[in-house]
């Protein structure tokens, strides 16, 4: 497989790498740049644990050709905190026991962030829709939904973009 | 054999590359193709893609609208002129899939997928197909009938006439999990009214045959009738004509045939599912 150069922003920082031309974004993140929050789950786009934000949009890194991200801004859970202070969503997940085995958690956080960045005061139905592509086999989803609703502070606009 | 990626500025060059390389496949949003690659499908040796802007544009001219084949479900759902298609686009996968899945790829999706294509059939869309350096417009129904025999053409867009009255367009997807799940079946119907009667209805089904199909017997039976219990009776009796659904992990063929008239009735009478 031949190597191609790629440049992108990763959690606000410029990155330049040589990658296999047909590499998935997931393999580049995990194998090249040391970002391990997106997990290799089903690798079929079905479980959602590889979710990342690309230019603010939720995407599945396991079925994204890395080359298509040239020039894009990629966000992962590694970039969610501000100077060591957890993002309101991360704090709410802790407070609400929204993680059990933890395998889905990073994908859930990304799906939730994609929602709240665009819609800081979602309804419960909108939250359910936002995480509908992410599978959790431990929690039964309720604590996750509650955590996401909690992160909005329960009142319009109280969720801050990190 | 290693997988190669070829990127072209122009759609016609991408089409030409696709036509001359037996192992080449066009990459849309990749939600199906990249799965095959992750599964180790070694018949795919080259991914062909294009950065042509026309591929991702939505252009309207009068009542006709053209969606570039690279337009995503999320882009359809957000487009002010396409709000009647929002309920269709929003039933394709979860949010991440909708941000990736393209109109073009949906035309090739295997049953029970292809929900957006069902809507395009009911709107009598034509498909712009680029084969090598020549391009032609093909009615969607014809395109679907030969789709699996002609995997070397590049679809550049779909064009259709927007309904004069968007409320005459109806869509229903039946799935076992909500809000996201593969189709037990899906139905799209364009039911223009003339007085209180339906005039030239167009009805299409998903997951009721190997590709989305038009329900011509039901359309004929409904033409000129009113949308009430008596008016739709003949259409319901003809509902499953031409259907040959599969049995899969979502539903058996028997079940699909049994429930189709029930959901068609609800759709025609405007009742919630
Ligand atoms: C978890 C999950 C849930 C899903 N749910 C649904 C659902 O509810 N409803 C539904 O309809 N689908 C669903 N799908 C299937 C799929 O996401 C959609 O059908 C989507 O529209 C396919 O488009 P794509 O751009 O991703 O196709 P790709 O994966 O890029 O391509 C699919 C096939 O079409 C060919 N192709 C793509 N674009 C073109 C083109 N322009 N010209 C020629 N050939 C082309 C490719 O070569 C490939 O063979 C789901 C998929 C996943 C992974």
Tab-separated table of C-alpha atoms and ligand atoms in Angstrom:
chain	number	residue	atom	x	y	z
A	1	UNK	CA	0.000	0.000	0.000
A	2	UNK	CA	1.507	3.340	-0.913
A	3	UNK	CA	1.775	6.147	1.585
A	4	UNK	CA	0.157	9.531	1.123
A	5	UNK	CA	0.648	12.738	3.083
A	6	UNK	CA	-2.285	14.164	5.012
A	7	UNK	CA	-2.781	17.269	7.124
A	8	UNK	CA	-5.662	17.856	9.495
A	9	UNK	CA	-6.490	19.479	12.813
A	10	UNK	CA	-6.815	17.114	15.725
A	11	UNK	CA	-8.429	18.560	18.832
A	12	UNK	CA	-7.316	22.020	17.730
A	13	UNK	CA	-3.716	21.065	16.919
A	14	UNK	CA	-2.247	20.815	13.416
A	15	UNK	CA	-1.141	17.341	12.393
A	16	UNK	CA	0.798	16.151	9.360
A	17	UNK	CA	1.280	12.436	8.750
A	18	UNK	CA	2.091	9.902	6.084
A	19	UNK	CA	-0.630	7.261	6.012
A	20	UNK	CA	-1.516	4.148	4.017
A	21	UNK	CA	-3.644	5.420	1.147
A	22	UNK	CA	-6.631	3.231	2.021
A	23	UNK	CA	-6.354	3.563	5.813
A	24	UNK	CA	-9.493	4.254	7.806
A	25	UNK	CA	-9.567	7.287	10.055
A	26	UNK	CA	-9.916	4.946	13.040
A	27	UNK	CA	-6.678	3.156	12.229
A	28	UNK	CA	-4.852	6.464	11.736
A	29	UNK	CA	-6.145	7.857	15.023
A	30	UNK	CA	-5.374	4.751	17.040
A	31	UNK	CA	-2.268	3.494	15.239
A	32	UNK	CA	-0.547	6.698	14.087
A	33	UNK	CA	-1.377	9.580	16.372
A	34	UNK	CA	-2.037	7.836	19.675
A	35	UNK	CA	-5.691	8.767	20.020
A	36	UNK	CA	-7.350	5.727	21.584
A	37	UNK	CA	-10.741	7.054	22.705
A	38	UNK	CA	-12.486	5.959	19.478
A	39	UNK	CA	-12.728	2.171	19.819
A	40	UNK	CA	-12.642	-0.546	17.176
A	41	UNK	CA	-15.975	-2.231	17.876
A	42	UNK	CA	-17.982	-3.748	15.036
A	43	UNK	CA	-16.018	-1.973	12.254
A	44	UNK	CA	-19.342	-2.066	10.379
A	45	UNK	CA	-20.715	1.356	11.306
A	46	UNK	CA	-23.297	-0.250	13.536
A	47	UNK	CA	-22.124	0.134	17.146
A	48	UNK	CA	-21.012	3.790	17.210
A	49	UNK	CA	-18.054	3.357	19.561
A	50	UNK	CA	-15.639	4.767	16.955
A	51	UNK	CA	-17.653	8.031	16.678
A	52	UNK	CA	-15.706	11.265	16.257
A	53	UNK	CA	-16.605	14.778	15.133
A	54	UNK	CA	-15.359	15.841	11.712
A	55	UNK	CA	-15.859	19.556	11.101
A	56	UNK	CA	-18.421	19.463	13.902
A	57	UNK	CA	-20.419	16.570	12.429
A	58	UNK	CA	-20.748	13.156	14.002
A	59	UNK	CA	-19.087	10.472	11.858
A	60	UNK	CA	-17.989	6.882	12.207
A	61	UNK	CA	-14.212	6.719	11.996
A	62	UNK	CA	-14.174	2.954	11.288
A	63	UNK	CA	-15.877	3.441	7.913
A	64	UNK	CA	-14.292	6.808	7.051
A	65	UNK	CA	-11.440	6.763	4.573
A	66	UNK	CA	-8.753	8.833	6.337
A	67	UNK	CA	-7.777	10.605	3.097
A	68	UNK	CA	-11.214	12.212	2.930
A	69	UNK	CA	-10.359	14.115	6.135
A	70	UNK	CA	-7.533	16.149	4.585
A	71	UNK	CA	-7.866	19.715	5.851
A	72	UNK	CA	-10.653	18.780	8.262
A	73	UNK	CA	-10.928	19.461	11.963
A	74	UNK	CA	-11.303	16.265	13.985
A	75	UNK	CA	-12.493	16.163	17.566
A	76	UNK	CA	-12.226	13.244	19.977
A	77	UNK	CA	-12.814	12.830	23.708
A	78	UNK	CA	-9.109	13.601	24.306
A	79	UNK	CA	-9.917	17.222	23.394
A	80	UNK	CA	-13.052	17.659	25.473
A	81	UNK	CA	-11.609	18.941	28.751
A	82	UNK	CA	-10.449	22.506	29.271
A	83	UNK	CA	-7.122	22.713	31.166
A	84	UNK	CA	-7.896	19.493	33.018
A	85	UNK	CA	-11.460	20.511	33.869
A	86	UNK	CA	-13.923	17.966	32.600
A	87	UNK	CA	-16.410	18.985	29.933
A	88	UNK	CA	-19.949	19.333	31.390
A	89	UNK	CA	-20.944	16.165	29.519
A	90	UNK	CA	-18.059	14.179	30.998
A	91	UNK	CA	-18.932	15.449	34.478
A	92	UNK	CA	-22.592	14.574	33.999
A	93	UNK	CA	-21.678	11.051	32.811
A	94	UNK	CA	-19.659	10.617	36.027
A	95	UNK	CA	-22.367	12.033	38.256
A	96	UNK	CA	-25.103	9.957	36.659
A	97	UNK	CA	-23.137	6.671	36.483
A	98	UNK	CA	-23.649	6.731	32.735
A	99	UNK	CA	-20.667	4.441	32.119
A	100	UNK	CA	-20.392	0.846	33.178
A	101	UNK	CA	-17.904	-1.170	31.119
A	102	UNK	CA	-17.020	2.081	29.342
A	103	UNK	CA	-16.650	0.688	25.844
A	104	UNK	CA	-19.458	2.791	24.368
A	105	UNK	CA	-18.800	5.851	26.532
A	106	UNK	CA	-16.472	7.786	24.274
A	107	UNK	CA	-18.790	7.317	21.285
A	108	UNK	CA	-21.756	8.360	23.409
A	109	UNK	CA	-19.898	11.490	24.523
A	110	UNK	CA	-19.163	12.399	20.914
A	111	UNK	CA	-22.774	11.814	19.836
A	112	UNK	CA	-23.972	13.928	22.763
A	113	UNK	CA	-21.472	16.690	22.026
A	114	UNK	CA	-22.556	16.774	18.378
A	115	UNK	CA	-26.115	17.314	19.573
A	116	UNK	CA	-25.459	19.908	22.279
A	117	UNK	CA	-23.050	21.963	20.172
A	118	UNK	CA	-25.942	22.564	17.748
A	119	UNK	CA	-28.891	22.339	20.112
A	120	UNK	CA	-27.988	23.323	23.685
A	121	UNK	CA	-31.447	22.652	25.049
A	122	UNK	CA	-32.677	19.400	23.491
A	123	UNK	CA	-35.810	17.508	24.375
A	124	UNK	CA	-35.544	13.967	25.685
A	125	UNK	CA	-36.707	12.719	22.274
A	126	UNK	CA	-33.904	14.631	20.564
A	127	UNK	CA	-31.379	13.110	22.959
A	128	UNK	CA	-32.691	9.604	22.228
A	129	UNK	CA	-32.411	10.289	18.502
A	130	UNK	CA	-28.890	11.706	18.873
A	131	UNK	CA	-27.548	8.524	20.481
A	132	UNK	CA	-29.611	6.141	18.349
A	133	UNK	CA	-26.548	5.052	16.365
A	134	UNK	CA	-24.606	4.162	19.512
A	135	UNK	CA	-25.088	0.823	21.225
A	136	UNK	CA	-24.705	0.343	24.980
A	137	UNK	CA	-25.083	-3.172	26.381
A	138	UNK	CA	-24.661	-2.242	30.078
A	139	UNK	CA	-26.700	0.732	31.204
A	140	UNK	CA	-30.058	0.324	29.467
A	141	UNK	CA	-29.472	3.878	28.132
A	142	UNK	CA	-31.461	5.680	30.862
A	143	UNK	CA	-28.441	6.976	32.840
A	144	UNK	CA	-26.870	8.155	29.572
A	145	UNK	CA	-30.004	10.028	28.525
A	146	UNK	CA	-30.300	11.560	31.993
A	147	UNK	CA	-26.641	12.575	31.961
A	148	UNK	CA	-26.979	14.331	28.611
A	149	UNK	CA	-30.089	16.154	29.793
A	150	UNK	CA	-28.254	17.071	33.016
A	151	UNK	CA	-25.358	18.542	31.053
A	152	UNK	CA	-27.740	21.101	29.618
A	153	UNK	CA	-28.389	22.272	33.176
A	154	UNK	CA	-32.079	21.881	32.526
A	155	UNK	CA	-32.477	25.452	31.311
A	156	UNK	CA	-32.072	26.959	27.864
A	157	UNK	CA	-28.588	27.864	26.845
A	158	UNK	CA	-26.833	26.814	30.035
A	159	UNK	CA	-24.730	24.261	28.175
A	160	UNK	CA	-21.465	25.849	27.194
A	161	UNK	CA	-19.456	24.940	24.172
A	162	UNK	CA	-16.080	23.784	25.488
B	1	UNK	CA	-3.424	-7.137	-3.258
B	2	UNK	CA	-3.177	-3.691	-1.664
B	3	UNK	CA	-6.124	-1.366	-2.015
B	4	UNK	CA	-5.500	1.756	-4.096
B	5	UNK	CA	-7.390	5.051	-3.894
B	6	UNK	CA	-7.831	7.275	-6.941
B	7	UNK	CA	-9.232	10.763	-6.536
B	8	UNK	CA	-10.435	12.814	-9.505
B	9	UNK	CA	-11.391	16.498	-9.749
B	10	UNK	CA	-13.866	15.750	-12.534
B	11	UNK	CA	-16.709	13.255	-12.426
B	12	UNK	CA	-16.110	12.165	-16.015
B	13	UNK	CA	-12.531	11.150	-15.210
B	14	UNK	CA	-13.767	9.195	-12.181
B	15	UNK	CA	-16.355	7.469	-14.410
B	16	UNK	CA	-13.684	6.595	-16.929
B	17	UNK	CA	-11.439	5.094	-14.220
B	18	UNK	CA	-14.381	3.106	-12.873
B	19	UNK	CA	-15.157	1.695	-16.297
B	20	UNK	CA	-11.648	0.501	-17.073
B	21	UNK	CA	-10.682	-1.216	-13.802
B	22	UNK	CA	-12.538	-4.439	-12.935
B	23	UNK	CA	-11.763	-4.172	-9.206
B	24	UNK	CA	-12.678	-0.489	-8.941
B	25	UNK	CA	-15.652	0.663	-6.888
B	26	UNK	CA	-16.900	4.194	-6.473
B	27	UNK	CA	-16.774	5.578	-2.941
B	28	UNK	CA	-19.818	7.609	-1.905
B	29	UNK	CA	-20.268	8.048	1.823
B	30	UNK	CA	-18.685	4.634	2.341
B	31	UNK	CA	-21.290	3.402	4.832
B	32	UNK	CA	-21.677	0.159	2.872
B	33	UNK	CA	-18.495	0.011	0.817
B	34	UNK	CA	-16.096	0.564	3.717
B	35	UNK	CA	-17.904	-2.177	5.606
B	36	UNK	CA	-17.138	-4.584	2.776
B	37	UNK	CA	-13.504	-3.529	2.863
B	38	UNK	CA	-13.292	-3.961	6.635
B	39	UNK	CA	-14.799	-7.415	6.165
B	40	UNK	CA	-11.952	-8.271	3.804
B	41	UNK	CA	-13.693	-8.205	0.413
B	42	UNK	CA	-10.655	-8.749	-1.786
B	43	UNK	CA	-12.605	-8.297	-5.023
B	44	UNK	CA	-12.293	-4.547	-4.398
B	45	UNK	CA	-8.846	-3.372	-5.457
B	46	UNK	CA	-9.377	0.342	-6.115
B	47	UNK	CA	-11.551	2.997	-4.527
B	48	UNK	CA	-12.485	5.746	-6.956
B	49	UNK	CA	-13.660	9.080	-5.599
B	50	UNK	CA	-14.322	12.557	-6.929
B	51	UNK	CA	-14.044	16.024	-5.457
B	52	UNK	CA	-16.157	17.551	-8.264
B	53	UNK	CA	-18.389	20.218	-6.691
B	54	UNK	CA	-21.330	19.273	-8.908
B	55	UNK	CA	-21.404	15.948	-7.102
B	56	UNK	CA	-22.498	17.494	-3.794
B	57	UNK	CA	-24.711	20.306	-5.093
B	58	UNK	CA	-28.478	20.718	-4.899
B	59	UNK	CA	-29.759	22.725	-7.881
B	60	UNK	CA	-33.332	23.673	-8.585
B	61	UNK	CA	-34.747	25.111	-11.776
B	62	UNK	CA	-38.445	25.891	-11.724
B	63	UNK	CA	-40.230	22.942	-10.195
B	64	UNK	CA	-37.410	20.513	-11.024
B	65	UNK	CA	-34.638	19.799	-8.580
B	66	UNK	CA	-31.377	17.910	-9.015
B	67	UNK	CA	-29.598	16.332	-6.083
B	68	UNK	CA	-25.933	15.555	-6.726
B	69	UNK	CA	-25.295	11.886	-5.985
B	70	UNK	CA	-22.890	12.922	-3.205
B	71	UNK	CA	-25.560	14.849	-1.279
B	72	UNK	CA	-26.031	13.292	2.162
B	73	UNK	CA	-29.214	12.434	4.034
B	74	UNK	CA	-28.451	15.179	6.586
B	75	UNK	CA	-28.125	17.723	3.784
B	76	UNK	CA	-31.518	16.717	2.376
B	77	UNK	CA	-33.085	16.946	5.839
B	78	UNK	CA	-31.673	20.454	6.330
B	79	UNK	CA	-32.579	21.844	2.903
B	80	UNK	CA	-35.444	24.378	2.992
B	81	UNK	CA	-36.927	23.249	-0.343
B	82	UNK	CA	-36.909	19.572	0.630
B	83	UNK	CA	-38.734	19.603	3.936
B	84	UNK	CA	-41.294	17.051	2.713
B	85	UNK	CA	-38.366	14.628	2.251
B	86	UNK	CA	-36.993	15.261	5.728
B	87	UNK	CA	-39.019	12.408	7.282
B	88	UNK	CA	-37.509	10.084	4.654
B	89	UNK	CA	-33.895	11.194	5.074
B	90	UNK	CA	-34.229	11.018	8.842
B	91	UNK	CA	-35.158	7.332	8.744
B	92	UNK	CA	-31.829	6.331	7.194
B	93	UNK	CA	-29.649	5.034	10.053
B	94	UNK	CA	-28.625	7.141	13.047
B	95	UNK	CA	-27.161	10.671	12.967
B	96	UNK	CA	-23.611	9.616	12.037
B	97	UNK	CA	-24.839	7.433	9.174
B	98	UNK	CA	-27.041	10.290	7.912
B	99	UNK	CA	-24.030	12.624	7.900
B	100	UNK	CA	-22.215	10.176	5.626
B	101	UNK	CA	-24.809	8.241	3.597
B	102	UNK	CA	-25.320	9.647	0.103
B	103	UNK	CA	-28.273	9.687	-2.279
B	104	UNK	CA	-26.122	7.924	-4.888
B	105	UNK	CA	-25.100	5.115	-2.538
B	106	UNK	CA	-28.716	4.631	-1.482
B	107	UNK	CA	-29.605	3.733	-5.085
B	108	UNK	CA	-27.236	0.766	-4.790
B	109	UNK	CA	-28.117	-0.288	-1.226
B	110	UNK	CA	-29.334	-3.864	-0.942
B	111	UNK	CA	-32.750	-4.660	0.526
B	112	UNK	CA	-33.965	-3.909	3.208
B	113	UNK	CA	-31.913	-0.706	2.768
B	114	UNK	CA	-32.686	1.881	0.071
B	115	UNK	CA	-35.357	3.883	1.931
B	116	UNK	CA	-34.549	7.170	0.201
B	117	UNK	CA	-34.693	5.484	-3.190
B	118	UNK	CA	-38.283	4.467	-2.411
B	119	UNK	CA	-39.191	8.152	-2.130
B	120	UNK	CA	-37.346	8.929	-5.362
B	121	UNK	CA	-39.370	6.213	-7.146
B	122	UNK	CA	-42.661	7.690	-5.957
B	123	UNK	CA	-41.487	11.060	-7.319
B	124	UNK	CA	-40.560	9.458	-10.678
B	125	UNK	CA	-36.958	10.592	-10.503
B	126	UNK	CA	-34.483	10.144	-13.307
B	127	UNK	CA	-30.898	9.111	-12.658
B	128	UNK	CA	-27.957	10.794	-14.419
B	129	UNK	CA	-25.503	8.047	-15.296
B	130	UNK	CA	-21.987	8.760	-16.505
B	131	UNK	CA	-20.467	5.800	-18.331
B	132	UNK	CA	-16.932	6.616	-19.407
B	133	UNK	CA	-17.121	10.056	-20.984
B	134	UNK	CA	-20.781	9.968	-22.008
B	135	UNK	CA	-23.756	10.759	-19.813
B	136	UNK	CA	-27.419	9.730	-20.033
B	137	UNK	CA	-30.600	10.175	-18.014
B	138	UNK	CA	-32.394	6.979	-17.080
B	139	UNK	CA	-35.787	6.642	-15.366
B	140	UNK	CA	-35.123	5.352	-11.849
B	141	UNK	CA	-37.338	2.313	-12.340
B	142	UNK	CA	-35.301	1.251	-15.362
B	143	UNK	CA	-32.062	2.012	-13.531
B	144	UNK	CA	-33.044	-0.259	-10.637
B	145	UNK	CA	-34.027	-3.088	-12.991
B	146	UNK	CA	-30.513	-3.220	-14.490
B	147	UNK	CA	-28.537	-1.938	-11.507
B	148	UNK	CA	-26.878	-5.187	-10.533
B	149	UNK	CA	-25.789	-5.971	-14.087
B	150	UNK	CA	-24.194	-2.566	-14.629
B	151	UNK	CA	-21.888	-1.845	-11.731
B	152	UNK	CA	-19.391	0.117	-13.830
B	153	UNK	CA	-21.354	3.344	-14.265
B	154	UNK	CA	-21.117	6.393	-12.102
B	155	UNK	CA	-24.333	8.019	-10.942
B	156	UNK	CA	-23.846	11.779	-10.862
B	157	UNK	CA	-27.272	12.847	-9.616
B	158	UNK	CA	-31.030	12.363	-9.466
B	159	UNK	CA	-33.618	14.799	-10.810
B	160	UNK	CA	-37.323	14.988	-10.067
B	161	UNK	CA	-40.260	17.358	-10.227
B	162	UNK	CA	-41.139	18.676	-6.798
B	163	UNK	CA	-44.772	17.974	-5.822
B	164	UNK	CA	-47.012	20.994	-6.518
B	165	UNK	CA	-48.415	20.373	-3.088
B	166	UNK	CA	-45.803	18.933	-0.695
B	167	UNK	CA	-48.563	17.596	1.571
B	168	UNK	CA	-49.512	15.220	-1.271
B	169	UNK	CA	-46.286	13.334	-0.565
B	170	UNK	CA	-46.464	10.634	2.130
B	171	UNK	CA	-43.904	8.262	3.593
B	172	UNK	CA	-43.962	5.507	6.121
B	173	UNK	CA	-41.180	3.233	7.319
B	174	UNK	CA	-41.936	0.213	9.444
B	175	UNK	CA	-39.072	-0.986	11.602
B	176	UNK	CA	-38.753	-3.005	14.758
B	177	UNK	CA	-36.455	-0.637	16.645
B	178	UNK	CA	-36.986	3.075	17.073
B	179	UNK	CA	-35.883	5.693	16.278
B	180	UNK	CA	-33.428	3.756	14.080
B	181	UNK	CA	-33.764	0.362	12.469
B	182	UNK	CA	-33.726	-1.405	9.118
B	183	UNK	CA	-37.008	-1.603	7.249
B	184	UNK	CA	-39.578	-4.321	7.655
B	185	UNK	CA	-40.898	-2.311	4.727
B	186	UNK	CA	-41.190	1.289	3.624
B	187	UNK	CA	-43.842	3.031	1.528
B	188	UNK	CA	-43.680	6.356	-0.297
B	189	UNK	CA	-46.684	7.783	-2.096
B	190	UNK	CA	-47.308	10.894	-4.140
B	191	UNK	CA	-51.076	11.385	-4.186
B	192	UNK	CA	-51.980	14.541	-6.149
B	193	UNK	CA	-55.642	15.470	-5.760
B	194	UNK	CA	-58.108	16.593	-8.381
B	195	UNK	CA	-61.172	17.782	-6.487
B	196	UNK	CA	-61.589	15.172	-3.776
B	197	UNK	CA	-60.190	12.356	-5.916
B	198	UNK	CA	-56.660	11.093	-6.361
B	199	UNK	CA	-55.213	11.778	-9.783
B	200	UNK	CA	-52.296	9.680	-11.153
B	201	UNK	CA	-51.034	8.388	-7.816
B	202	UNK	CA	-47.508	7.054	-7.561
B	203	UNK	CA	-46.751	4.490	-4.867
B	204	UNK	CA	-43.407	2.774	-4.181
B	205	UNK	CA	-42.288	0.122	-1.724
B	206	UNK	CA	-38.965	-0.711	-0.098
B	207	UNK	CA	-37.985	-4.188	1.160
B	208	UNK	CA	-40.847	-5.794	-0.788
B	209	UNK	CA	-38.579	-7.009	-3.641
B	210	UNK	CA	-34.832	-7.219	-4.305
B	211	UNK	CA	-34.876	-3.491	-5.176
B	212	UNK	CA	-37.415	-0.751	-4.362
B	213	UNK	CA	-40.432	-1.160	-6.682
B	214	UNK	CA	-43.430	0.782	-7.941
B	215	UNK	CA	-46.821	-0.583	-6.815
B	216	UNK	CA	-48.486	-0.252	-10.215
B	217	UNK	CA	-51.529	-2.420	-9.505
B	218	UNK	CA	-52.317	-0.412	-6.376
B	219	UNK	CA	-51.718	2.865	-8.265
B	220	UNK	CA	-54.162	1.870	-11.017
B	221	UNK	CA	-56.766	0.756	-8.502
B	222	UNK	CA	-56.502	4.060	-6.638
B	223	UNK	CA	-56.566	6.377	-9.643
B	224	UNK	CA	-59.670	8.593	-9.607
B	225	UNK	CA	-60.822	7.339	-6.222
B	226	UNK	CA	-61.302	9.202	-2.985
B	227	UNK	CA	-59.087	8.625	0.028
B	228	UNK	CA	-61.661	6.933	2.249
B	229	UNK	CA	-62.320	3.315	3.267
B	230	UNK	CA	-64.427	2.570	0.180
B	231	UNK	CA	-62.160	4.444	-2.243
B	232	UNK	CA	-58.971	2.651	-1.191
B	233	UNK	CA	-60.443	-0.876	-0.942
B	234	UNK	CA	-59.383	-1.988	-4.440
B	235	UNK	CA	-55.895	-0.566	-3.987
B	236	UNK	CA	-55.487	-2.507	-0.743
B	237	UNK	CA	-56.677	-5.701	-2.430
B	238	UNK	CA	-53.990	-5.181	-5.106
B	239	UNK	CA	-51.338	-3.958	-2.665
B	240	UNK	CA	-48.982	-6.949	-2.783
B	241	UNK	CA	-49.172	-7.591	-6.552
B	242	UNK	CA	-45.652	-7.712	-7.965
B	243	UNK	CA	-44.060	-8.083	-4.525
B	244	UNK	CA	-41.414	-10.715	-3.826
B	245	UNK	CA	-39.986	-9.790	-0.437
B	246	UNK	CA	-37.114	-11.636	1.183
B	247	UNK	CA	-37.127	-13.433	4.499
B	248	UNK	CA	-34.306	-11.986	6.565
B	249	UNK	CA	-33.402	-11.274	10.161
B	250	UNK	CA	-35.872	-8.361	10.222
B	251	UNK	CA	-39.015	-10.152	8.959
B	252	UNK	CA	-40.212	-13.136	6.976
B	253	UNK	CA	-41.564	-12.726	3.448
B	254	UNK	CA	-44.938	-13.921	4.734
B	255	UNK	CA	-45.008	-11.242	7.434
B	256	UNK	CA	-44.050	-8.485	5.002
B	257	UNK	CA	-46.858	-9.480	2.644
B	258	UNK	CA	-49.338	-9.636	5.519
B	259	UNK	CA	-48.562	-6.223	7.033
B	260	UNK	CA	-48.042	-4.240	3.819
B	261	UNK	CA	-51.789	-3.640	3.205
B	262	UNK	CA	-52.232	-2.611	6.855
B	263	UNK	CA	-49.552	0.071	6.606
B	264	UNK	CA	-50.668	1.140	3.137
B	265	UNK	CA	-54.169	1.635	4.508
B	266	UNK	CA	-52.878	3.769	7.384
B	267	UNK	CA	-50.790	5.843	5.005
B	268	UNK	CA	-53.640	6.390	2.540
B	269	UNK	CA	-56.099	7.338	5.271
B	270	UNK	CA	-53.546	9.642	6.873
B	271	UNK	CA	-53.626	7.709	10.130
B	272	UNK	CA	-50.561	7.606	12.386
B	273	UNK	CA	-48.579	4.351	12.256
C	1	LIG	C1	-25.638	1.123	10.769
C	1	LIG	C2	-26.247	1.324	9.410
C	1	LIG	C3	-27.591	1.639	9.298
C	1	LIG	C4	-28.171	1.826	8.044
C	1	LIG	N1	-29.494	2.132	7.967
C	1	LIG	C5	-30.059	2.345	6.765
C	1	LIG	C6	-31.440	2.658	6.678
C	1	LIG	O1	-32.147	2.750	7.675
C	1	LIG	N2	-31.961	2.866	5.434
C	1	LIG	C7	-31.208	2.779	4.294
C	1	LIG	O2	-31.744	3.002	3.219
C	1	LIG	N3	-29.914	2.467	4.362
C	1	LIG	C8	-29.313	2.252	5.559
C	1	LIG	N4	-27.994	1.920	5.631
C	1	LIG	C9	-27.251	1.693	4.394
C	1	LIG	C10	-26.504	2.905	3.844
C	1	LIG	O3	-25.988	3.706	4.883
C	1	LIG	C11	-27.385	3.798	2.955
C	1	LIG	O4	-28.129	3.030	2.063
C	1	LIG	C12	-26.544	4.836	2.193
C	1	LIG	O5	-27.392	5.739	1.518
C	1	LIG	C13	-25.527	4.252	1.225
C	1	LIG	O6	-24.817	5.340	0.675
C	1	LIG	P1	-23.233	5.523	0.784
C	1	LIG	O7	-22.914	6.830	0.162
C	1	LIG	O8	-22.729	5.320	2.143
C	1	LIG	O9	-22.774	4.307	-0.144
C	1	LIG	P2	-21.321	3.675	-0.317
C	1	LIG	O10	-21.026	2.770	0.813
C	1	LIG	O11	-20.311	4.732	-0.622
C	1	LIG	O12	-21.575	2.820	-1.650
C	1	LIG	C14	-22.489	1.745	-1.687
C	1	LIG	C15	-22.405	1.104	-3.087
C	1	LIG	O13	-22.873	2.015	-4.064
C	1	LIG	C16	-21.842	2.339	-4.983
C	1	LIG	N5	-21.947	3.791	-5.213
C	1	LIG	C17	-22.047	4.761	-4.267
C	1	LIG	N6	-22.237	5.959	-4.843
C	1	LIG	C18	-22.236	5.727	-6.184
C	1	LIG	C19	-22.381	6.566	-7.315
C	1	LIG	N7	-22.584	7.880	-7.190
C	1	LIG	N8	-22.310	5.997	-8.540
C	1	LIG	C20	-22.103	4.668	-8.689
C	1	LIG	N9	-21.983	3.819	-7.649
C	1	LIG	C21	-22.043	4.343	-6.419
C	1	LIG	C22	-20.546	1.958	-4.317
C	1	LIG	O14	-19.528	1.645	-5.242
C	1	LIG	C23	-20.975	0.758	-3.501
C	1	LIG	O15	-21.020	-0.374	-4.312
C	1	LIG	C24	-27.379	1.725	6.875
C	1	LIG	C25	-26.007	1.425	6.982
C	1	LIG	C26	-25.447	1.242	8.234
C	1	LIG	C27	-23.983	0.946	8.333
